[in-house]
mmCIF file of C-alpha atoms and ligand atoms in Angstrom:
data_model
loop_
_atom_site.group_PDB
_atom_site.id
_atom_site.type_symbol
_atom_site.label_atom_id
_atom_site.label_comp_id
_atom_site.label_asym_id
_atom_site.label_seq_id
_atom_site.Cartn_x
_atom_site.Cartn_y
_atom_site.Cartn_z
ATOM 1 C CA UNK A 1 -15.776 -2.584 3.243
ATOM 2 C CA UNK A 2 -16.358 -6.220 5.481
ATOM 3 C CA UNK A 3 -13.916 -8.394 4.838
ATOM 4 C CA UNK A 4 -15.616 -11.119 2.439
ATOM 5 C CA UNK A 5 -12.815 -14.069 3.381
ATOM 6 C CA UNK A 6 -14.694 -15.782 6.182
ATOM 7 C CA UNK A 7 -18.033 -16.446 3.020
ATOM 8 C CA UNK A 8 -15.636 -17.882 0.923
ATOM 9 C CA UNK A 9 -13.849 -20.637 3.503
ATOM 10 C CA UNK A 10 -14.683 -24.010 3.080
ATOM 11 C CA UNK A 11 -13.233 -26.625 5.341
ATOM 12 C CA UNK A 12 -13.538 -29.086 2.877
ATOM 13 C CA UNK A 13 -11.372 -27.606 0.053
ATOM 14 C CA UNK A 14 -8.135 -29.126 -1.025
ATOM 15 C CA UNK A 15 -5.178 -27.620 -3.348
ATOM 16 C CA UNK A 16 -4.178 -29.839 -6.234
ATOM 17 C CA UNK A 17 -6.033 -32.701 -4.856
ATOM 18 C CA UNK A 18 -4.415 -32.335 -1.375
ATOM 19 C CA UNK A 19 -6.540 -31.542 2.135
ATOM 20 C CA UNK A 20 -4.275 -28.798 3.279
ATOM 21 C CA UNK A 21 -6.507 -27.360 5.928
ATOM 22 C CA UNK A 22 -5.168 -29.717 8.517
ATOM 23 C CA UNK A 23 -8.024 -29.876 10.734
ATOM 24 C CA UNK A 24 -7.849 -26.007 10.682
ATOM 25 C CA UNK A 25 -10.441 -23.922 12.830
ATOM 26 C CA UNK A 26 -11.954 -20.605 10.392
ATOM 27 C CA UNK A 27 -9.414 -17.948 11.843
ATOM 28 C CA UNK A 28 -10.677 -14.548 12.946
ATOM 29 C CA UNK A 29 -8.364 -12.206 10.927
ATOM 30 C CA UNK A 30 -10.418 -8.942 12.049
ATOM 31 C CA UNK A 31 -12.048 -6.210 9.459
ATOM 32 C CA UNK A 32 -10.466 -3.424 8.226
ATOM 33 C CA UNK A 33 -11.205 0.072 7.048
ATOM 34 C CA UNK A 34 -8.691 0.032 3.998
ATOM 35 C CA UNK A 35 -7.926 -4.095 3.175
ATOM 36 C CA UNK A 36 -10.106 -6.553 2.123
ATOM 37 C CA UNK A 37 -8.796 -9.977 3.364
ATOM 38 C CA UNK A 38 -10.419 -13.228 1.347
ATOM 39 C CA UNK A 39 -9.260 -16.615 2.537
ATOM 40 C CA UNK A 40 -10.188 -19.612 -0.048
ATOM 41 C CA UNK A 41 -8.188 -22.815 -0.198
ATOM 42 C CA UNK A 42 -5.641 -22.290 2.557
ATOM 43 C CA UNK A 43 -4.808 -18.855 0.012
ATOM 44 C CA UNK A 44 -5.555 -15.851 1.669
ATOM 45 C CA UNK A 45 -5.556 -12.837 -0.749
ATOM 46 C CA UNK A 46 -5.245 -9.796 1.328
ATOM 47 C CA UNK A 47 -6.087 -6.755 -1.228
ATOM 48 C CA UNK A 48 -5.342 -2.823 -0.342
ATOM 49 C CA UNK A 49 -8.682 -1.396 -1.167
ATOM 50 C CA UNK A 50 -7.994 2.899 -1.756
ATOM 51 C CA UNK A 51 -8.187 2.802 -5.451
ATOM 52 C CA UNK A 52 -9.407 6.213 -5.293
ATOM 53 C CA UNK A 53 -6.086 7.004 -4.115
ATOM 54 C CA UNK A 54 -3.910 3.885 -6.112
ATOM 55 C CA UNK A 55 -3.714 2.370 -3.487
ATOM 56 C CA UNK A 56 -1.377 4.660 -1.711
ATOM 57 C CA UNK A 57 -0.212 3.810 1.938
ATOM 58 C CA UNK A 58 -1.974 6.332 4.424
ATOM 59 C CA UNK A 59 -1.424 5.944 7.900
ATOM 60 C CA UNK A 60 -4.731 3.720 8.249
ATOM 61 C CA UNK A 61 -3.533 1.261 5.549
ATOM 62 C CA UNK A 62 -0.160 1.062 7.503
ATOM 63 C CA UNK A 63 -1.801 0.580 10.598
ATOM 64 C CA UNK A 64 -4.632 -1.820 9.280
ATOM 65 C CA UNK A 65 -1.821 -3.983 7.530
ATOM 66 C CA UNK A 66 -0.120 -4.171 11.107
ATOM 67 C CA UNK A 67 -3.151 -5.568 12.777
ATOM 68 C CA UNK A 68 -4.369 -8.125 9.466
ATOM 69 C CA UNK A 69 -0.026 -9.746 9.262
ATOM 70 C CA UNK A 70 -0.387 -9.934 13.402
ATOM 71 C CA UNK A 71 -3.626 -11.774 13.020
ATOM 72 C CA UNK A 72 -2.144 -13.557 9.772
ATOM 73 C CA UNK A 73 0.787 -14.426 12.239
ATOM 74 C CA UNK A 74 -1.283 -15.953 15.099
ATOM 75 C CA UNK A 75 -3.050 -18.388 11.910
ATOM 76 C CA UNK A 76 -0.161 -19.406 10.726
ATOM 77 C CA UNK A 77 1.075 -22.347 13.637
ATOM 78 C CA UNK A 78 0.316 -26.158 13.538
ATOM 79 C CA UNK A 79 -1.106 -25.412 16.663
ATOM 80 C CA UNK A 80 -3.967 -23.638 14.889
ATOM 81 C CA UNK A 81 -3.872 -26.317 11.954
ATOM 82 C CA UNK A 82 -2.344 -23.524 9.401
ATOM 83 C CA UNK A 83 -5.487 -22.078 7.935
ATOM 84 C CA UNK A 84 -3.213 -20.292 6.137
ATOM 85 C CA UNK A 85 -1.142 -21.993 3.422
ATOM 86 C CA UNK A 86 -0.212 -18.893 1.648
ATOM 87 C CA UNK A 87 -1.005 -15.197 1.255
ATOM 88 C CA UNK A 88 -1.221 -12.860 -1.982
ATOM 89 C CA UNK A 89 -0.698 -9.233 -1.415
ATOM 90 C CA UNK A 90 -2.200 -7.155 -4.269
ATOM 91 C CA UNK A 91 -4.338 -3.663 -5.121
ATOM 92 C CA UNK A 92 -8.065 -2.825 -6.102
ATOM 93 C CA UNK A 93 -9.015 -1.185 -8.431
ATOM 94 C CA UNK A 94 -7.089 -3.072 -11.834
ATOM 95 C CA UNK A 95 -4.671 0.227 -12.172
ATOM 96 C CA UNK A 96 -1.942 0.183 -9.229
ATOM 97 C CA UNK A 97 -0.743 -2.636 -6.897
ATOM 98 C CA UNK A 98 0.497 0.268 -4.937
ATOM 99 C CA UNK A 99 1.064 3.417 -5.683
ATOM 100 C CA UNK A 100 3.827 4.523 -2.884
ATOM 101 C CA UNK A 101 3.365 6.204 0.447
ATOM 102 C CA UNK A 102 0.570 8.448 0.822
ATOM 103 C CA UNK A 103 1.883 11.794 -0.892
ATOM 104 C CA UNK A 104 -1.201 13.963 0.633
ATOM 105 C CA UNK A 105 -0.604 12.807 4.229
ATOM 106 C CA UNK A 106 3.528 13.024 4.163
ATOM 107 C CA UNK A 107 3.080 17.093 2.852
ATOM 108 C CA UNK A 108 2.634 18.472 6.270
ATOM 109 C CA UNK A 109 4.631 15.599 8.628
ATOM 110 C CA UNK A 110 7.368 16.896 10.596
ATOM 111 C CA UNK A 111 10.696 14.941 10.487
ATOM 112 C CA UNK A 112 9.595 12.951 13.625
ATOM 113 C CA UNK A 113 5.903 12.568 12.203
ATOM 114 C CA UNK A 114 7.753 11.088 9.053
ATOM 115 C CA UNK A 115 10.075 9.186 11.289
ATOM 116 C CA UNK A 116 7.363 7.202 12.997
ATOM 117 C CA UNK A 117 5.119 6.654 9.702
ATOM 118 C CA UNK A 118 8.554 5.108 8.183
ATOM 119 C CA UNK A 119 9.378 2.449 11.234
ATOM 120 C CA UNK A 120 5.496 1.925 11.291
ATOM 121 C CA UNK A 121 5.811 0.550 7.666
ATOM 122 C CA UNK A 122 9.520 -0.828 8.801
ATOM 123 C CA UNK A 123 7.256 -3.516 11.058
ATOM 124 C CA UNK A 124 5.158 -3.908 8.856
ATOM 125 C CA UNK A 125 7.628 -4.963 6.351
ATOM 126 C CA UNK A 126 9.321 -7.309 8.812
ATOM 127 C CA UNK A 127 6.133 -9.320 9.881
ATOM 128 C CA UNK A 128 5.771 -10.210 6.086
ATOM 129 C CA UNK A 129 9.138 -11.567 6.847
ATOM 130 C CA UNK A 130 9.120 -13.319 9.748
ATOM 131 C CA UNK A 131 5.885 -14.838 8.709
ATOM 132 C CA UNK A 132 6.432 -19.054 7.876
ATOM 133 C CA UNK A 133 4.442 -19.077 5.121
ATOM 134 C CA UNK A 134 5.135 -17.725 1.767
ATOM 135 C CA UNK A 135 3.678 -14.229 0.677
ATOM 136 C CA UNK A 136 3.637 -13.474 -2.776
ATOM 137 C CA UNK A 137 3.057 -9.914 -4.574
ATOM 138 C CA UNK A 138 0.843 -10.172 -7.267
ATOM 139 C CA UNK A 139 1.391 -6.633 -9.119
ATOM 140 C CA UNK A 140 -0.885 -5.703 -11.446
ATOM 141 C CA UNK A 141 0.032 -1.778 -12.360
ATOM 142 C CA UNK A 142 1.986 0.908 -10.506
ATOM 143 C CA UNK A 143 4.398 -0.497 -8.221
ATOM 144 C CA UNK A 144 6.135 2.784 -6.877
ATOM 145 C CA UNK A 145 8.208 4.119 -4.324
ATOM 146 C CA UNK A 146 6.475 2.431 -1.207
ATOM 147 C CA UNK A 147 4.441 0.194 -3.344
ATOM 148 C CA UNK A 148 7.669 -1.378 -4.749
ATOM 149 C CA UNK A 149 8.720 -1.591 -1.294
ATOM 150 C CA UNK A 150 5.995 -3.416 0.014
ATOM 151 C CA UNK A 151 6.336 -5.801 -2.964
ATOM 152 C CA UNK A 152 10.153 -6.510 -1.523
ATOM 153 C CA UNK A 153 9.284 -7.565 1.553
ATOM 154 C CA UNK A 154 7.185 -10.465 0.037
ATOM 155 C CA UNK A 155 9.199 -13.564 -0.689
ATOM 156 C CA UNK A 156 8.561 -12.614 -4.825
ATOM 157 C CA UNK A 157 6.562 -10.394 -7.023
ATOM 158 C CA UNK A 158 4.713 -12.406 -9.727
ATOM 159 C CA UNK A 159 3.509 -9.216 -12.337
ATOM 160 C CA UNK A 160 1.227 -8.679 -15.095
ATOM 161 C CA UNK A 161 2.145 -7.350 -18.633
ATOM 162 C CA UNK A 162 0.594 -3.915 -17.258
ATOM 163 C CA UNK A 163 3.427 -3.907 -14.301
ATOM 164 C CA UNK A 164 5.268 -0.652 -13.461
ATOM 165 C CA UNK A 165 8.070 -0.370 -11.117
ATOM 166 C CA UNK A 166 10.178 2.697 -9.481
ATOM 167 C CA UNK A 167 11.509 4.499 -6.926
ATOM 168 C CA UNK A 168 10.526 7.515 -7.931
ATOM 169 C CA UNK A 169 11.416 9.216 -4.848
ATOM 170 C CA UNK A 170 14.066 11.468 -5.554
ATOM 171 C CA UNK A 171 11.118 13.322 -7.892
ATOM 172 C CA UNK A 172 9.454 14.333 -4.517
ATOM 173 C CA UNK A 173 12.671 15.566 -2.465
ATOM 174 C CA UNK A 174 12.857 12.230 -0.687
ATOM 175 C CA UNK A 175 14.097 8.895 -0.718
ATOM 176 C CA UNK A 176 13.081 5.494 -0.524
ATOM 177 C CA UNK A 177 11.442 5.088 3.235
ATOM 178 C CA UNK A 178 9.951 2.020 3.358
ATOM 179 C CA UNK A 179 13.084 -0.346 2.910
ATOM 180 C CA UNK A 180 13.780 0.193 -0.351
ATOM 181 C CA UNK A 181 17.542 1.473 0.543
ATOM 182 C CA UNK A 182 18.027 -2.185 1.606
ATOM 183 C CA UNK A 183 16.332 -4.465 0.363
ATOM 184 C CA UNK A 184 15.966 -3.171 -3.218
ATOM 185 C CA UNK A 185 19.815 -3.912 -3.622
ATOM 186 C CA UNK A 186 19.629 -7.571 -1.697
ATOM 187 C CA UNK A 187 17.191 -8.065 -4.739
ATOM 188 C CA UNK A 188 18.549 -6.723 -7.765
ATOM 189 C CA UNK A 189 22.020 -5.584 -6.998
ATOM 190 C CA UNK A 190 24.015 -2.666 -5.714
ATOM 191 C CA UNK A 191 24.336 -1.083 -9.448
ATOM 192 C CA UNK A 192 21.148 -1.489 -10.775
ATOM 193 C CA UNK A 193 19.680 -0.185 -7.667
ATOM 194 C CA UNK A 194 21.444 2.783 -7.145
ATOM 195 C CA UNK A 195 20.757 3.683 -10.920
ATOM 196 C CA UNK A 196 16.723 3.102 -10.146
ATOM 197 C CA UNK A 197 16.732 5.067 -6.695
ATOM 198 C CA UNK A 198 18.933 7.992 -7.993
ATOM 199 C CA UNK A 199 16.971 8.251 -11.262
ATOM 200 C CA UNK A 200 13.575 7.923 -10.166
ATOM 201 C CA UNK A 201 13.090 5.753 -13.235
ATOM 202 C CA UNK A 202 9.833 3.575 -14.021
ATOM 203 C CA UNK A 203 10.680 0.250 -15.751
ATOM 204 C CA UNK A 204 8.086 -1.695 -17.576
ATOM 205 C CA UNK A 205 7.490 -6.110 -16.264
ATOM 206 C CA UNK A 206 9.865 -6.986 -18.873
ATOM 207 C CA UNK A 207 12.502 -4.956 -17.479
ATOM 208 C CA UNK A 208 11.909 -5.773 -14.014
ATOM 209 C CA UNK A 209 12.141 -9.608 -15.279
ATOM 210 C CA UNK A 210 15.351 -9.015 -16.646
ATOM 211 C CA UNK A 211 16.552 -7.682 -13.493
ATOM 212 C CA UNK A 212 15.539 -10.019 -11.271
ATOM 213 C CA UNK A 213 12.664 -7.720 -9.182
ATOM 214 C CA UNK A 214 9.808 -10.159 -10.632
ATOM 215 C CA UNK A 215 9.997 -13.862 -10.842
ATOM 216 C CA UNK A 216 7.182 -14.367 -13.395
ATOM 217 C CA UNK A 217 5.660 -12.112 -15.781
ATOM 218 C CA UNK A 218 2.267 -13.186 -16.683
ATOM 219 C CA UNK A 219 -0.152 -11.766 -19.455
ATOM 220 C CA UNK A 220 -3.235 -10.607 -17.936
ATOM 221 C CA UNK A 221 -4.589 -10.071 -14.188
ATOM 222 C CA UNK A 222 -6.613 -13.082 -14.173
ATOM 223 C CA UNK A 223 -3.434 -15.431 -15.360
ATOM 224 C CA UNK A 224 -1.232 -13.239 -12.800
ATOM 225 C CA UNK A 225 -4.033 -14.817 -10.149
ATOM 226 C CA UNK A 226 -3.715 -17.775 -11.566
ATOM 227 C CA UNK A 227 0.039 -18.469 -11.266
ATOM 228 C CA UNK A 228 0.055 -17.171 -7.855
ATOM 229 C CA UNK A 229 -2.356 -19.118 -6.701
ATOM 230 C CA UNK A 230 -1.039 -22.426 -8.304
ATOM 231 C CA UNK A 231 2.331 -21.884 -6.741
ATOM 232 C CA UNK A 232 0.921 -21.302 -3.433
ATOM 233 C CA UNK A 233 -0.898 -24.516 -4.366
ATOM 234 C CA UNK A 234 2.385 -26.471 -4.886
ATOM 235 C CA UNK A 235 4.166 -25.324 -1.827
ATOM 236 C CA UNK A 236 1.285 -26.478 0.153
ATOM 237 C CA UNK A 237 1.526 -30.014 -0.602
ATOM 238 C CA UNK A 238 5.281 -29.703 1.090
ATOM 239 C CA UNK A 239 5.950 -29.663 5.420
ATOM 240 C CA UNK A 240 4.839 -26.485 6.379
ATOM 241 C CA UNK A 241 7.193 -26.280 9.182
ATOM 242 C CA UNK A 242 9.790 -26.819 6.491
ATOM 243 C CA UNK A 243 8.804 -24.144 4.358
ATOM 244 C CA UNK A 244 8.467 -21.586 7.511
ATOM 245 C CA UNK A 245 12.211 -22.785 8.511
ATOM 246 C CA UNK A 246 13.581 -22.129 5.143
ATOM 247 C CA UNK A 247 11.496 -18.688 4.789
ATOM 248 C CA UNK A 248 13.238 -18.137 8.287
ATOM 249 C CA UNK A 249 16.488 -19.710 7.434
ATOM 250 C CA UNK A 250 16.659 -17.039 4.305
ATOM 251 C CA UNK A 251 15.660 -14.065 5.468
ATOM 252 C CA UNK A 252 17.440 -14.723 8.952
ATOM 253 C CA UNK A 253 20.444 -14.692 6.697
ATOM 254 C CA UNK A 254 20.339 -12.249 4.420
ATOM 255 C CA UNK A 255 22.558 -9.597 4.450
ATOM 256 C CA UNK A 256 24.940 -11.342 7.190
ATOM 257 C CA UNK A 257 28.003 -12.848 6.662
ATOM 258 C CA UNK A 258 28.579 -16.390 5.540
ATOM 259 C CA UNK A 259 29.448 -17.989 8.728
ATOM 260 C CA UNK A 260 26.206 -15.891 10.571
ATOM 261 C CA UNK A 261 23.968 -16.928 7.798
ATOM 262 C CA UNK A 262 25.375 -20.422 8.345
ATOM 263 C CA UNK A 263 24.706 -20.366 11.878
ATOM 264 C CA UNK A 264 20.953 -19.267 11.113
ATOM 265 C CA UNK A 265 20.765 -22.159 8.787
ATOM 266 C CA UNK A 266 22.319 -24.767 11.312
ATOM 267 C CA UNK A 267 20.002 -23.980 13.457
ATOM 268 C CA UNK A 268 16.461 -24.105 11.110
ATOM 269 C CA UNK A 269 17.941 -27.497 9.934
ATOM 270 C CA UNK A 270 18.408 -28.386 13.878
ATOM 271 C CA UNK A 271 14.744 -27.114 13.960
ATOM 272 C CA UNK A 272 13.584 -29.718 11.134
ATOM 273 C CA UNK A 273 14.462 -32.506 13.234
ATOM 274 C CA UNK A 274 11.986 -31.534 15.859
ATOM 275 C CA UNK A 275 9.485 -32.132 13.643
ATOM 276 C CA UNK A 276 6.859 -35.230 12.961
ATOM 277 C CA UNK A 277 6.515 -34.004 9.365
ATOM 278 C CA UNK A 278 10.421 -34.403 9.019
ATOM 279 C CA UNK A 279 10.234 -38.103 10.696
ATOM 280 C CA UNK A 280 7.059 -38.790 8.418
ATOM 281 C CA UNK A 281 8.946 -37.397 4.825
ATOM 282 C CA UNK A 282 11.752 -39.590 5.364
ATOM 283 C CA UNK A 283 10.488 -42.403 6.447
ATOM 284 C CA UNK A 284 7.818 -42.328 3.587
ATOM 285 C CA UNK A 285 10.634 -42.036 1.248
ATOM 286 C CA UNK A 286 12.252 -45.059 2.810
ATOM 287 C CA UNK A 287 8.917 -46.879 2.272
ATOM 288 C CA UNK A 288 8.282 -45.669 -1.533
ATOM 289 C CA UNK A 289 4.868 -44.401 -0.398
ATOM 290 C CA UNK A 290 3.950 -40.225 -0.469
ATOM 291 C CA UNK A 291 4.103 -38.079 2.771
ATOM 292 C CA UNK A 292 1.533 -37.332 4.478
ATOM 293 C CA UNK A 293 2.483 -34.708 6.456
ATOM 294 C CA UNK A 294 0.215 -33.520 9.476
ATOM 295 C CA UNK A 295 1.997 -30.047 9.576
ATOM 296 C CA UNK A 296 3.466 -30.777 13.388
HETATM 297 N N1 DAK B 7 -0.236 9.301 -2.667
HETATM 298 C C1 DAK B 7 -1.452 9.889 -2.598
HETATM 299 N N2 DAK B 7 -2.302 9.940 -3.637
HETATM 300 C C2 DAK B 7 -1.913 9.397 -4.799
HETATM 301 C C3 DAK B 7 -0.662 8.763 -4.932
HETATM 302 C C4 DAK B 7 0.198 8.722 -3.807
HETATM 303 N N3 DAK B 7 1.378 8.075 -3.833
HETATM 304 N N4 DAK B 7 -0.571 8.314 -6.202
HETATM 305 C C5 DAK B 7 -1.704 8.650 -6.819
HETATM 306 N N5 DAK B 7 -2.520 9.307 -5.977
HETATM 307 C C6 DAK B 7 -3.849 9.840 -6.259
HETATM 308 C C7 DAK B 7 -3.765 11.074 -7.135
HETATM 309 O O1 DAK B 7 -3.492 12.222 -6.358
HETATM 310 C C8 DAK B 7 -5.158 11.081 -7.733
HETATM 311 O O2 DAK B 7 -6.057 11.605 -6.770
HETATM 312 P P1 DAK B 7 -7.156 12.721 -7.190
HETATM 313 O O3 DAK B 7 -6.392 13.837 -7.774
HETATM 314 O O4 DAK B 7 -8.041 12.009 -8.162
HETATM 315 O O5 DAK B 7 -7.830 13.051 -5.881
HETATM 316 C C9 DAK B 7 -5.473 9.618 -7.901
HETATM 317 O O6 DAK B 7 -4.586 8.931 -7.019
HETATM 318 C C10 DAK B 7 -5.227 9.089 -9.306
HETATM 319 O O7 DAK B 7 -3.908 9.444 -9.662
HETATM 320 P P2 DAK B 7 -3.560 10.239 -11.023
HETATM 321 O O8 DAK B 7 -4.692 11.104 -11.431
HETATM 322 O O9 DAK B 7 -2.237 10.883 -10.800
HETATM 323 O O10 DAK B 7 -3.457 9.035 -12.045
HETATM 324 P P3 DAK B 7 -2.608 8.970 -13.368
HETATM 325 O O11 DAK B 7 -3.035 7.763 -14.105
HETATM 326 O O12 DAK B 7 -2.617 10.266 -14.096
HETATM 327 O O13 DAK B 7 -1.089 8.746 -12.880
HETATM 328 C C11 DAK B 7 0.645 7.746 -11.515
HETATM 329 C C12 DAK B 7 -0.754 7.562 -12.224
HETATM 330 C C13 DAK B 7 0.898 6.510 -10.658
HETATM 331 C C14 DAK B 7 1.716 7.860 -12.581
HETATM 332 C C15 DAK B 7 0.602 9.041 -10.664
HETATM 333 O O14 DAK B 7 -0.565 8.984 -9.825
HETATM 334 C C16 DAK B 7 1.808 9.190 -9.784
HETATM 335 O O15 DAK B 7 2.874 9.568 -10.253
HETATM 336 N N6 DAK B 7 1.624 8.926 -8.466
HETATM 337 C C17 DAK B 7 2.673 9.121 -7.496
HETATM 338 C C18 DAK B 7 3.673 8.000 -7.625
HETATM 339 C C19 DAK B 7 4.818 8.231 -6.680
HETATM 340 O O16 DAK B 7 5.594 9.183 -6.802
HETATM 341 N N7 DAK B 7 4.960 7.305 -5.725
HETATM 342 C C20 DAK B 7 5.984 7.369 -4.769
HETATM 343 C C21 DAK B 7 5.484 8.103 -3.593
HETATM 344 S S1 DAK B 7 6.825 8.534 -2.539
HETATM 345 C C22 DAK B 7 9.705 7.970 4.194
HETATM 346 C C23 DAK B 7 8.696 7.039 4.195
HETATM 347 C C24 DAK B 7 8.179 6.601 2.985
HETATM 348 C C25 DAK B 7 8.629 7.114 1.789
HETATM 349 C C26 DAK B 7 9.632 8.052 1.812
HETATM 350 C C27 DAK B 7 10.169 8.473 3.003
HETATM 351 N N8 DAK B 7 10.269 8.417 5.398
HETATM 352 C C28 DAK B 7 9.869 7.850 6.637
HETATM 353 C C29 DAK B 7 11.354 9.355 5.380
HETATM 354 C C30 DAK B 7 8.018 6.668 0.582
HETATM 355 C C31 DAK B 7 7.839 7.537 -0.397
HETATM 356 C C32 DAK B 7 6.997 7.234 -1.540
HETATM 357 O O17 DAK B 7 6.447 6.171 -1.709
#
């Protein structure tokens, strides 16, 4: 299916009032066999479009998710005038976000076949990452084994009543390949995710609320939308360099030790300073008079 984003973009819109496209230039972000991209207020909703299949990550959907976050990447600088405030990850089809790797395809890899089709979704995983602008997983429906993963690597999952999450791995013979070993932990805790991976279990929103895996539970798909999209709203009236630099500054830290993570935060606040939005927020403080910040 084209990509419908570049129909919907329109220079002129604003988020809460605010002109967040920064003098932007309409990126190209490419097409794609299996995602539909759709960029509308400095939001771009990038939707994995099997539903046939829930969603499931074949090797196509890895590799077209590759290409879209490297195109995503190259959109997201003041140089280009960040087009891209924000980005919601989510699945057609109203019944799965994602459904996990693609069972059919992984049958008849080889270990080494298997190997490469885990990195693959391993760098795919850590653009989302290193990307400076928030991505948030809007899960609507089966979240499982590489689906939940995928959800991980985005800053936080905002879900729908209809939400299910799992591992379910173990069911198949396998375990969690798409970073699920790590960063499922760094999320909810060592116990609770050992008891998840080694059970297979599925747990319902409210129970992935409790733990921790979902920020927001929301009632229906269109409200789930809805908060997404305001949030992504609200973070886009701040310094975009900021947020990138503390996206950057937390994930750079994660998992290290206090004094490395310090380090990585010395140096994003060193970063800061570069910046004309940092001179303009502080000085507009000073004045009693609201940033306006250029996103340079
Ligand atoms: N892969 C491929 N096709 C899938 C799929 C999947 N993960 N999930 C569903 N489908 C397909 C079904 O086969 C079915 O296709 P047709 O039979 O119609 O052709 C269609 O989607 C609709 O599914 P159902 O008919 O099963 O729908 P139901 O409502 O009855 O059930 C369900 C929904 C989500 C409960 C069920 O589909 C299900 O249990 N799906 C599998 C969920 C699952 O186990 N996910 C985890 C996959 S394992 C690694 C790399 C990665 C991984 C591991 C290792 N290495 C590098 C070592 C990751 C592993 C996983 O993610």
């Amino acid at each position: 299916m084209e990509p419908r984003w570049p129909l919907a973009w329109d220079p002129d819109h604003t988020i809460n009032g605010e002109d967040v496209t920064m003098n932007s230039t309409i990126p190209d972000l490419g097409s794609y066999q299996t995602l539909e991209l759709d960029l509308a207020d400095g939001v771009l909703t990038l939707t994995v479009n099997r539903p046939e299949a829930l969603n499931a990550l074949s090797q196509q959907v890895v590799a077209d998710l590759w290409k879209a976050f490297t195109a995503i990447q190259d959109s997201c600088t003041h140089d280009a005038g960040w087009p891209v405030r924000g980005v919601i990850v989510t699945g057609a089809g109203g019944k799965a976000f994602v459904a996990g790797a693609d069972i059919r395809e992984m049958s008849s890899m080889d270990p080494e076949a298997a190997s490469g089709y885990g990195r693959s979704m391993h760098a795919v995983t850590l653009l989302i990452e290193k990307l400076p602008v928030p991505v948030i997983a809007a899960v609507d429906g089966f979240a499982l084994g590489g689906g939940c993963e995928f959800a991980l690597a985005c800053d936080f999952i905002y879900a729908s009543e209809a939400a299910q999450f799992g591992q379910p791995e173990v069911n198949l013979g396998l375990v969690p390949g798409f970073g699920g070993s790590v960063r499922l932990p760094q999320r909810v805790g060592l116990g609770p995710a050992r008891e998840l991976i080694y059970t297979g279990r599925r747990i319902d929103a409210a129970a992935a609320l409790r733990l921790g895996l979902v920020n927001r539970v929301l009632p229906t798909r269109e409200a789930l939308f809805d908060a997404a999209r305001a949030t992504l709203g609200e973070i886009a009236g701040k310094a975009p360099a900021a947020v990138g630099l503390a996206k950057q500054s937390i994930t750079g830290a994660t998992g290290r030790s206090t004094a490395k993570g310090l380090e990585v935060e010395a140096e994003a606040f060193r970063e800061a300073f570069t910046t004309e939005d940092m001179r303009e927020g502080t000085t507009a403080f000073l004045e009693k008079r609201k940033a306006v910040f250029a996103g340079k």
